[in-house]
Each structure stands twice: as structure tokens, then as C-alpha cells.
Amino acid sequence: MNDAGVRAASAVVRALKELARDRADEVELFDGFTDAAMDGWSVPVPEEVRVVLREIGGMETQEHEYRFGPRGREVFGDGYWTLGELDFGEGSLIVGLGAAGWGPVIGVNASGYDPDVTVQAGEFVGWLTGVAERLADGVEDRPRAKLTTSAVSSVEVAEGTDAELTALVGRGDPLTDLVDLRALPGHPCAVSWEPYFSTAHNTADTGSSEVQFRIVGDGRALLLRSVVSGDFLGRAVRRHTVPEDAAGRAVAELRELNARFPDFVGLEPGCADADMDGWPVPVPEDVRDVLREIGAVHVIGLPALRMLPGAPGREVDHDLHRMLGGDGTYWPVARIDSGRHGALVQVRIDPEGGRWGYAVSVSTSAKELREYPEVTLVAESLADLLLTYARLAREAAQRPDFAGRVARDARWMQPNTGEPWPRPAPVTEWAGAADPLLAAAAELPDGTHAADLREVPIPSDLCFYRADGWPYAARLDRLHFAAGGRLAAAVPAAG
């Protein structure tokens, strides 16, 4: 038992009861909870917290209302309890729920207009003591934070050296940031952070982006996840690092999965270098490392990857072929048939250097692509796509319903499946840019819109027709992919 915490809890209960008695028109206390009720909660309630909650279940002041436990249909959140609202309902005041103590107390206003995350106190009783002291002084406003900490990409954490934090984020997510709550310089402490979505640019949809938050590790860390829906991405993300030996690793992982789960993962033989030498596109060594060993991958629930010429479904409509850049600019690897909305997954090829770059997906209907130009980024390379297949198969094999599980994770291979949207910008915005890739794009024809795909999540949906500046009823002339797909542009038809 935390004796100091229990003494502090008893002291703040006395202080609040005195305030409610002496200033009944300003402070109202709510009834507390029984131990039997708290024992039935789905979260631990340490003794110092019980000391407060037995006597006081919440409070209302002239400016704020706080509730210390669930009533009616209210339930605990993911590692936290919502104590009350902030900023006229735009934000929430939450407290972490740990067995060793409740805390920290955090104000989260995740609005895209003016985001604010502040760790107000390290633990619940300390926060409540501060509230009581300010009320006694006639002050209700929260103290201003003079200290600051930074949120960090969860992918950076996952690939870092802090084993405890890495265990909390798993593989990490490009749209999720972490705040290390045990490494703050003091309280209150503002968090330097902003959502990954932007409300500064109009889309064809009504923006409904939000931020989901979790407190994990018994109060060790706060996770802030941007759910981008109806808005464009607002800033660059940290993507998962593709290992330098991705080609060899992909082959090894797929072979292992094929040996362990032959009913779910099938492989077809690769081909000889002499065969690849006769292909109509250059085949660099890293791609050869894969194709010497594996010519096709079949994972139940995922589209088959057929990487060798002559495979069924690799034919491309003449008009679509032209819009994709023509000969030597791409290599088909999968065809997804889904009614009228089929998709062609391809690896983009840099015609100048012969490098195989990003894997993208587009509609197989030339008419649909012409009217609704869009591209989905699915991988940084062919090897990265194979590693993704291996990861999904490995995860699905640990659960029942292998095929159903994999299929639920594979919607991103078809265009416009609700993944984050990079903003297609008029290329004129990049005139004179210091980045040569952007500066070169500025030379494309008038009306062209483009997006830099080097720092966006995978997958991402690049929907050109949703851009505010894309002319209504404009038709696509062609797509342009620079540097092996690192930049994607849509050139509208003249007139």
C-alpha cells in the first residue's frame, strides 16, 4: 500500500468536503462508490484512489464537471478513464488506469485546427490536490505548461533500442505517435505534436478525421493515432524501414512459410538469368535475386503475385497501357478481379536508370481511370511487397480462419479503399523547389497535379480527382511516375 498516497488522498477529500460545505454555490460533490462496486470494475482501483472514490464520485464547479468513475452506460476506455471535457467539449481530460496507481492525468484536444496535448499531473491524487488548491484560491483555470516534451513516431520507437517501449508499440504504425510519460521534465508538460491529417484543403468528401488515444504499459506511454478520413495527409510520416537484404529475406521467409503451411502458402519456380536477359525491361540484380528463386506467390486470401511473363492476367488494355506510361515503365505482378472495379498491381520502372521502384495499384478499366484518376501505393519495392505477404501470412497462421483473416488485411491492394490520402498539389507549387525531383515535376504540362510519395504511409490512396484544384469533369491523359514511382503525377487531357 502507498501510505503517502493514502495520506494525500485523505487530505484532499477533507479539503474538497470543506470547500463544498463553505462554498456550496460554487462546488458540488457527487456521491462516491462502494468497494463492492469498484471491485466489479474492469480496471484495478488502488487503495489511494479508493480513499477518494469511497467519499467523492466526482465534482462540479462553476466552470467544470469531473466524474471519477462510470455511471450508467459509461465505460472505461483503452487504458484510461475520461474525467471530463475540455474546451467546450472539443477535448477530453483522461487519467491512466494502472494497478500501481491512477495516472498520469492528460488533457487531449486532438482537433485538427488547434491540437493540444498536455500532461497535467503525474497521478490522480496529485492532480485532484492541485484542483482543490486552485479552487481554494478562487482559480479554476488549468495551470499553463512551461515545460515541453515531444511525441515520437511509433515506427521509430519500434525500430529503436528501448525494449520496454518497443514492446508497447509492437511493429509500430506510421500514423501513430508515442509520448513517453515516464521521461517528462515535470508537470504540467505540453506535448509537441500534431495530427497527420490536415483540414486546410478541401476534398470531395466531408472531413471526419479523428485522433484515437490509448494509455499503455500501466501509464508508461500515451499513443496518439491519426485516423485520416475525408481529409488529406498533413505531414510526412516515418515509414517502416525496408531492410537492405529485403530480397534475400523475402525469399527465405516465403520458403519457410511454404514448408510450414503448404495448404496456405504456395510458391512457383523462378527463372534463369538467360530468360530475364530477354525480357523487354531491364532486370536489376536485387530483382533477379528474387526471380531466380520464386516466379509466383499464392497466399490463400490474397491476390496471386505472378512475376514472370506469360502468366494469366498480365495483359493490359492498349489505352490503359498508354496512360500508365507505355513500354518499359512498369511490370505487372498481380491482377485483381472484383466486378467492375478490377485493379492492376505493378512495379514501376525508372526508364532512365532501369531501377525497379515502388509497387502501385490502378484500376484495370481505362474509362474509370480516365474519369477518376487514382493510384494506390502498396509497397516500396517488389521485395517489400513480398515481405508484406510473408508478414500477413505469418500473422494469419497464428489465428483461426487463415483466408478470412488475410483477406481482411488486404483491402489496400485495390484503389481508393479508404486509406490515407496524400494531397495532389498543382505542380506549379514546386517551381524553383530545391528538391530536384519536385523541381522537375514543375515542368510537366499545365494543370498537372502530383504528390511526393516518399514520406506517406503504405498503403496510401492518391486520388487526383479529389483535389480542390482538379477541374470538374477533367479527363486524364496519362499518369507520370518519376524516379520509379517516388513521385506520381496526373496529366489532364488538353481542353
XYZ file of C-alpha atoms in Angstrom, residues 269-295 307-309 331 356 382:
33
model
C 9.714 -21.754 -59.520
C 11.653 -18.736 -60.713
C 13.614 -18.460 -63.946
C 17.182 -18.318 -65.182
C 19.183 -15.146 -65.834
C 19.200 -16.020 -69.529
C 15.401 -15.778 -69.528
C 15.432 -12.414 -67.763
C 18.036 -11.130 -70.221
C 15.412 -11.478 -72.953
C 12.692 -9.501 -71.198
C 11.573 -6.157 -72.669
C 12.666 -4.363 -69.461
C 15.994 -4.304 -67.637
C 16.092 -6.552 -64.557
C 18.452 -5.255 -61.852
C 20.339 -7.619 -59.564
C 18.117 -7.176 -56.490
C 15.078 -8.212 -58.544
C 16.973 -11.127 -60.074
C 17.742 -12.349 -56.546
C 14.008 -12.868 -56.095
C 13.042 -14.105 -59.535
C 15.784 -16.729 -59.756
C 14.082 -18.395 -56.774
C 10.384 -17.547 -56.969
C 8.215 -16.864 -60.011
C 6.001 -12.122 -61.663
C 7.082 -13.934 -64.830
C 5.966 -13.151 -68.409
C 5.989 -4.559 -64.721
C 12.540 -1.185 -60.230
C 8.861 -5.868 -55.145
